[in-house]
Amino acid sequence: MEEQFWQTTILDFFIAFGVVVGGVALGGIGAFLTNDYPMERMLRLAEQLKIWAMVAALGGTFDTIRAIEVNVLGGQMGQVGQQLIFIMSSFLGAHIGVLLIHWLIQGEL
Amino acid sequence: MFRQAKKHRYSFTIFLFGMITGASLFLFLYSQKIDSLYLERDAIYFANNQKYKRILKLEQEITKLSQQKSPQTAHQPETIKKIIVEVDSEQRFGTEMIKAQVESLLEPFLDKSMDWVSNNPQLVESVLLKKPIPIDEESSQTVQVYVKYLSFHQQTLKIWVSTEEVSNNNMTIPQK
């Protein structure tokens, strides 16, 4: 059970991180090919993809919110905490992805 | 041929993957430089365009003057022949676009009396306040332009403008 929890937490982190970094990298190539400013576009994409990276990592916000609702009503606060940690983990993954992109492109955080 | 391609599909996949990885790395390392070059290129395009417009206008003037039989000696009010826009903006991108759009908005002031415009500077401001200017092709970011200074010198109206962003980034990726 505990192993499953950590597995999901780490998986959520890396999925969110990957969505941001991968999306920005490929978006940047697209911008370069379409004669757009690559750096500006990549930085903007990083901000825009952040929320969607979290959604993708959690597998759709509805399931998570539904799980929180069911567990709150069922009095299983431990489960609610777990869901919140999954959300936090995916947020951290997306945020670290954005910070990494800022650092890689501009050399500053 | 097809069989050969099928045989080496793994190599093709690795090749494509390597290409994308290389392109991404290149962009991460050099995107700042590419952006600066693009900005420089836009400024050169803009300057070139302005020069071309000026040449056309001068040619028209030459034709007009050569068609006149007798030179006019009577005093005529000085008119605006050229508008130069200087943008004071915190944004690094889109300055050339703002310049071009402000110039096109102020086009009605060309060939107008300099005295008339200098006595009614609020007209220039009211034209600019009418509509925010988009600074990217998708019009997701727009700025409001405010007049800072106006100067009138030798048939040239020079205008300094400051900008203020009026829209923030959408959370969704704009669809083309």
Short mmCIF file of C-alpha atoms in Angstrom, two decimals:
data_model
loop_
_atom_site.label_atom_id
_atom_site.label_comp_id
_atom_site.label_asym_id
_atom_site.label_seq_id
_atom_site.Cartn_x
_atom_site.Cartn_y
_atom_site.Cartn_z
CA MET A 1 0.00 0.00 0.00
CA GLU A 2 2.75 2.40 1.05
CA GLU A 3 4.84 1.32 -1.93
CA GLN A 4 1.92 2.09 -4.24
CA PHE A 5 1.59 5.54 -2.69
CA TRP A 6 5.22 6.46 -3.28
CA GLN A 7 5.12 4.98 -6.76
CA THR A 8 2.16 7.18 -7.71
CA THR A 9 3.70 10.27 -6.07
CA ILE A 10 6.96 9.87 -7.98
CA LEU A 11 5.14 9.01 -11.20
CA ASP A 12 2.94 12.13 -10.94
CA PHE A 13 6.02 14.28 -10.33
CA PHE A 14 7.85 13.00 -13.39
CA ILE A 15 4.82 13.04 -15.69
CA ALA A 16 4.15 16.71 -14.88
CA PHE A 17 7.85 17.49 -15.25
CA GLY A 18 8.01 15.66 -18.58
CA VAL A 19 4.89 17.34 -19.98
CA VAL A 20 6.34 20.79 -19.29
CA VAL A 21 9.91 20.09 -20.47
CA GLY A 22 8.87 18.02 -23.50
CA GLY A 23 6.08 20.39 -24.50
CA VAL A 24 8.35 23.39 -24.27
CA ALA A 25 11.20 21.70 -26.17
CA LEU A 26 8.98 20.59 -29.05
CA GLY A 27 7.02 23.84 -28.98
CA GLY A 28 10.32 25.67 -29.30
CA ILE A 29 11.23 23.64 -32.38
CA GLY A 30 7.81 24.47 -33.81
CA ALA A 31 8.33 28.17 -33.08
CA PHE A 32 11.75 28.09 -34.73
CA LEU A 33 10.32 26.40 -37.83
CA THR A 34 7.47 28.91 -38.06
CA ASN A 35 9.78 31.93 -37.81
CA ASP A 36 8.61 32.88 -34.32
CA TYR A 37 10.79 34.07 -31.41
CA PRO A 38 11.81 30.71 -29.85
CA MET A 39 12.82 31.95 -26.40
CA GLU A 40 9.77 34.10 -25.87
CA ARG A 41 7.49 31.33 -27.14
CA MET A 42 9.17 28.70 -24.95
CA LEU A 43 8.86 30.81 -21.82
CA ARG A 44 5.21 31.50 -22.57
CA LEU A 45 4.53 27.84 -23.30
CA ALA A 46 6.15 26.84 -20.01
CA GLU A 47 3.67 29.01 -18.11
CA GLN A 48 0.71 27.86 -20.22
CA LEU A 49 1.54 24.16 -19.96
CA LYS A 50 2.03 24.17 -16.21
CA ILE A 51 -1.62 23.68 -15.32
CA TRP A 52 -2.17 21.11 -18.08
CA ALA A 53 0.90 19.17 -16.93
CA MET A 54 -0.72 18.81 -13.52
CA VAL A 55 -3.99 17.71 -15.07
CA ALA A 56 -2.21 15.17 -17.28
CA ALA A 57 -0.22 13.80 -14.34
CA LEU A 58 -3.31 13.35 -12.20
CA GLY A 59 -5.19 11.71 -15.06
CA GLY A 60 -7.96 14.32 -15.09
CA THR A 61 -8.85 16.52 -12.16
CA PHE A 62 -12.35 15.11 -11.88
CA ASP A 63 -11.17 11.72 -10.59
CA THR A 64 -8.99 13.29 -7.92
CA ILE A 65 -11.71 15.68 -6.77
CA ARG A 66 -14.24 12.83 -6.77
CA ALA A 67 -11.86 10.71 -4.68
CA ILE A 68 -11.42 13.59 -2.22
CA GLU A 69 -15.19 14.01 -1.97
CA VAL A 70 -15.85 10.29 -1.42
CA ASN A 71 -13.09 10.03 1.18
CA VAL A 72 -14.16 13.15 3.06
CA LEU A 73 -17.74 11.90 3.21
CA GLY A 74 -16.50 8.45 4.22
CA GLY A 75 -14.33 9.94 6.96
CA GLN A 76 -11.11 8.55 5.48
CA MET A 77 -8.91 11.58 5.98
CA GLY A 78 -5.76 9.59 5.27
CA GLN A 79 -6.95 8.98 1.72
CA VAL A 80 -7.77 12.67 1.31
CA GLY A 81 -4.23 13.52 2.43
CA GLN A 82 -2.86 11.10 -0.13
CA GLN A 83 -4.79 12.76 -2.96
CA LEU A 84 -3.56 16.16 -1.83
CA ILE A 85 0.01 14.88 -1.82
CA PHE A 86 -0.49 13.60 -5.40
CA ILE A 87 -1.67 17.07 -6.42
CA MET A 88 1.29 18.68 -4.63
CA SER A 89 3.69 16.25 -6.24
CA SER A 90 2.42 16.98 -9.75
CA PHE A 91 2.49 20.70 -9.00
CA LEU A 92 6.11 20.42 -7.84
CA GLY A 93 7.02 18.46 -10.98
CA ALA A 94 5.46 21.10 -13.25
CA HIS A 95 6.95 23.97 -11.28
CA ILE A 96 10.46 22.49 -11.24
CA GLY A 97 10.10 21.92 -15.01
CA VAL A 98 9.28 25.62 -15.50
CA LEU A 99 12.20 26.68 -13.27
CA LEU A 100 14.56 24.37 -15.15
CA ILE A 101 13.45 25.85 -18.48
CA HIS A 102 13.96 29.40 -17.18
CA TRP A 103 17.40 28.42 -15.99
CA LEU A 104 18.35 26.63 -19.21
CA ILE A 105 17.13 29.40 -21.50
CA GLN A 106 17.94 32.55 -19.57
CA GLY A 107 20.55 31.29 -17.16
CA GLU A 108 18.54 32.63 -14.23
CA LEU A 109 15.79 31.31 -11.99
CA MET B 1 13.49 -0.61 -50.87
CA PHE B 2 10.47 -0.89 -48.57
CA ARG B 3 11.91 -4.06 -47.07
CA GLN B 4 15.20 -2.27 -46.46
CA ALA B 5 13.38 0.60 -44.76
CA LYS B 6 11.45 -1.85 -42.63
CA LYS B 7 14.66 -3.59 -41.68
CA HIS B 8 16.20 -0.33 -40.48
CA ARG B 9 13.14 1.18 -38.84
CA TYR B 10 14.80 1.02 -35.44
CA SER B 11 17.73 3.05 -36.78
CA PHE B 12 15.31 5.58 -38.33
CA THR B 13 13.50 5.94 -35.04
CA ILE B 14 16.77 6.48 -33.18
CA PHE B 15 17.82 8.97 -35.86
CA LEU B 16 14.58 10.94 -35.54
CA PHE B 17 14.76 10.86 -31.77
CA GLY B 18 18.34 12.09 -31.91
CA MET B 19 17.38 14.86 -34.28
CA ILE B 20 14.60 16.08 -31.99
CA THR B 21 16.85 15.82 -28.93
CA GLY B 22 19.61 17.73 -30.72
CA ALA B 23 17.21 20.41 -31.93
CA SER B 24 15.80 20.82 -28.42
CA LEU B 25 19.27 21.08 -26.89
CA PHE B 26 20.28 23.59 -29.53
CA LEU B 27 17.21 25.68 -28.73
CA PHE B 28 17.79 25.55 -24.99
CA LEU B 29 21.37 26.71 -25.50
CA TYR B 30 20.92 29.29 -28.25
CA SER B 31 17.29 30.48 -28.12
CA GLN B 32 18.30 33.74 -26.42
CA LYS B 33 20.76 34.46 -29.21
CA ILE B 34 18.21 33.53 -31.88
CA ASP B 35 15.66 35.87 -30.28
CA SER B 36 18.16 38.74 -30.34
CA LEU B 37 18.90 38.05 -34.00
CA TYR B 38 15.18 37.95 -34.81
CA LEU B 39 14.71 41.28 -33.00
CA GLU B 40 17.58 42.78 -34.96
CA ARG B 41 16.13 41.41 -38.19
CA ASP B 42 12.71 42.91 -37.41
CA ALA B 43 14.30 46.29 -36.69
CA ILE B 44 16.16 46.12 -40.03
CA TYR B 45 12.97 45.12 -41.88
CA PHE B 46 11.15 48.03 -40.28
CA ALA B 47 13.89 50.53 -41.10
CA ASN B 48 14.06 49.24 -44.67
CA ASN B 49 10.31 49.55 -45.04
CA GLN B 50 10.41 53.11 -43.74
CA LYS B 51 13.18 54.04 -46.17
CA TYR B 52 11.22 52.49 -49.05
CA LYS B 53 8.11 54.50 -48.11
CA ARG B 54 10.23 57.66 -47.90
CA ILE B 55 11.74 57.02 -51.34
CA LEU B 56 8.27 56.54 -52.83
CA LYS B 57 7.04 59.73 -51.23
CA LEU B 58 10.05 61.73 -52.45
CA GLU B 59 9.58 60.35 -55.96
CA GLN B 60 5.95 61.44 -55.89
CA GLU B 61 7.04 64.86 -54.70
CA ILE B 62 9.59 65.16 -57.51
CA THR B 63 6.92 64.24 -60.07
CA LYS B 64 4.53 66.77 -58.59
CA LEU B 65 7.14 69.51 -58.59
CA SER B 66 8.24 68.78 -62.14
CA GLN B 67 4.63 68.99 -63.32
CA GLN B 68 4.18 72.41 -61.80
CA LYS B 69 4.74 75.04 -64.45
CA SER B 70 5.74 77.90 -62.22
CA PRO B 71 7.27 77.54 -58.78
CA GLN B 72 4.97 78.73 -56.03
CA THR B 73 6.33 81.66 -54.25
CA ALA B 74 3.40 82.30 -51.99
CA HIS B 75 3.83 81.23 -48.41
CA GLN B 76 2.16 77.91 -47.68
CA PRO B 77 1.59 76.50 -44.22
CA GLU B 78 4.15 73.83 -43.30
CA THR B 79 2.66 70.36 -43.39
CA ILE B 80 3.65 67.07 -41.81
CA LYS B 81 5.49 64.92 -44.31
CA LYS B 82 6.99 62.31 -42.05
CA ILE B 83 6.03 60.67 -38.78
CA ILE B 84 8.69 59.05 -36.61
CA VAL B 85 7.62 56.95 -33.65
CA GLU B 86 9.83 56.15 -30.68
CA VAL B 87 8.54 53.50 -28.29
CA ASP B 88 9.40 53.47 -24.61
CA SER B 89 8.41 49.98 -23.53
CA GLU B 90 9.50 47.49 -20.90
CA GLN B 91 8.68 44.71 -23.31
CA ARG B 92 11.52 43.42 -25.40
CA PHE B 93 9.34 42.02 -28.14
CA GLY B 94 6.90 43.68 -30.43
CA THR B 95 8.44 47.18 -30.40
CA GLU B 96 8.66 47.24 -34.19
CA MET B 97 5.06 46.08 -34.45
CA ILE B 98 3.95 48.88 -32.11
CA LYS B 99 5.94 51.43 -34.15
CA ALA B 100 4.39 50.25 -37.41
CA GLN B 101 0.85 50.24 -36.02
CA VAL B 102 1.18 53.64 -34.35
CA GLU B 103 2.48 55.02 -37.64
CA SER B 104 -0.46 53.58 -39.55
CA LEU B 105 -2.89 54.98 -36.93
CA LEU B 106 -1.31 58.41 -37.30
CA GLU B 107 -1.33 58.34 -41.11
CA PRO B 108 -4.37 60.70 -41.27
CA PHE B 109 -2.10 63.42 -39.85
CA LEU B 110 0.18 63.33 -42.89
CA ASP B 111 -0.10 66.44 -45.07
CA LYS B 112 -1.92 68.24 -42.28
CA SER B 113 -0.73 71.62 -41.10
CA MET B 114 1.95 71.41 -38.42
CA ASP B 115 0.47 74.42 -36.68
CA TRP B 116 -2.93 72.78 -36.52
CA VAL B 117 -1.60 69.55 -35.01
CA SER B 118 0.75 71.32 -32.60
CA ASN B 119 -2.15 73.47 -31.39
CA ASN B 120 -4.32 70.39 -30.89
CA PRO B 121 -2.02 67.65 -29.54
CA GLN B 122 -4.96 65.95 -27.81
CA LEU B 123 -6.08 64.78 -31.26
CA VAL B 124 -3.02 62.55 -31.54
CA GLU B 125 -3.64 61.12 -28.10
CA SER B 126 -7.32 60.49 -28.79
CA VAL B 127 -6.46 58.55 -31.96
CA LEU B 128 -4.04 56.35 -30.04
CA LEU B 129 -6.35 55.82 -27.10
CA LYS B 130 -9.08 54.53 -29.40
CA LYS B 131 -7.71 51.05 -29.78
CA PRO B 132 -5.19 48.83 -28.01
CA ILE B 133 -2.43 47.47 -30.23
CA PRO B 134 -1.79 43.73 -30.53
CA ILE B 135 1.89 42.86 -30.26
CA ASP B 136 1.76 39.30 -31.54
CA GLU B 137 0.18 37.70 -34.55
CA GLU B 138 -2.43 35.82 -32.51
CA SER B 139 -3.48 39.07 -30.81
CA SER B 140 -3.27 37.37 -27.43
CA GLN B 141 -1.22 40.24 -26.02
CA THR B 142 -2.23 43.83 -26.53
CA VAL B 143 -0.84 47.10 -25.27
CA GLN B 144 -2.34 50.52 -24.73
CA VAL B 145 -0.23 53.31 -26.12
CA TYR B 146 0.09 56.69 -24.38
CA VAL B 147 1.68 59.78 -25.88
CA LYS B 148 4.70 61.03 -23.94
CA TYR B 149 6.09 63.82 -26.10
CA LEU B 150 5.48 65.34 -29.52
CA SER B 151 8.03 67.28 -31.47
CA PHE B 152 7.61 69.16 -34.72
CA HIS B 153 10.71 69.85 -36.75
CA GLN B 154 11.23 70.37 -40.48
CA GLN B 155 7.99 68.75 -41.61
CA THR B 156 8.57 65.82 -39.30
CA LEU B 157 6.33 64.83 -36.44
CA LYS B 158 8.31 62.85 -33.92
CA ILE B 159 6.27 61.13 -31.27
CA TRP B 160 7.44 59.34 -28.13
CA VAL B 161 4.97 56.84 -26.77
CA SER B 162 4.88 54.65 -23.68
CA THR B 163 3.05 51.34 -23.52
CA GLU B 164 1.08 49.48 -20.91
CA GLU B 165 -0.02 45.87 -21.24
CA VAL B 166 -3.79 45.53 -21.16
CA SER B 167 -4.21 41.78 -21.49
CA ASN B 168 -2.48 39.00 -19.67
CA ASN B 169 -1.57 35.57 -21.00
CA ASN B 170 -4.46 33.22 -21.54
CA MET B 171 -4.30 30.02 -19.62
CA THR B 172 -5.24 28.10 -22.72
CA ILE B 173 -3.04 27.78 -25.76
CA PRO B 174 -4.55 29.90 -28.54
CA GLN B 175 -5.91 27.82 -31.40
CA LYS B 176 -4.82 28.77 -34.88
#
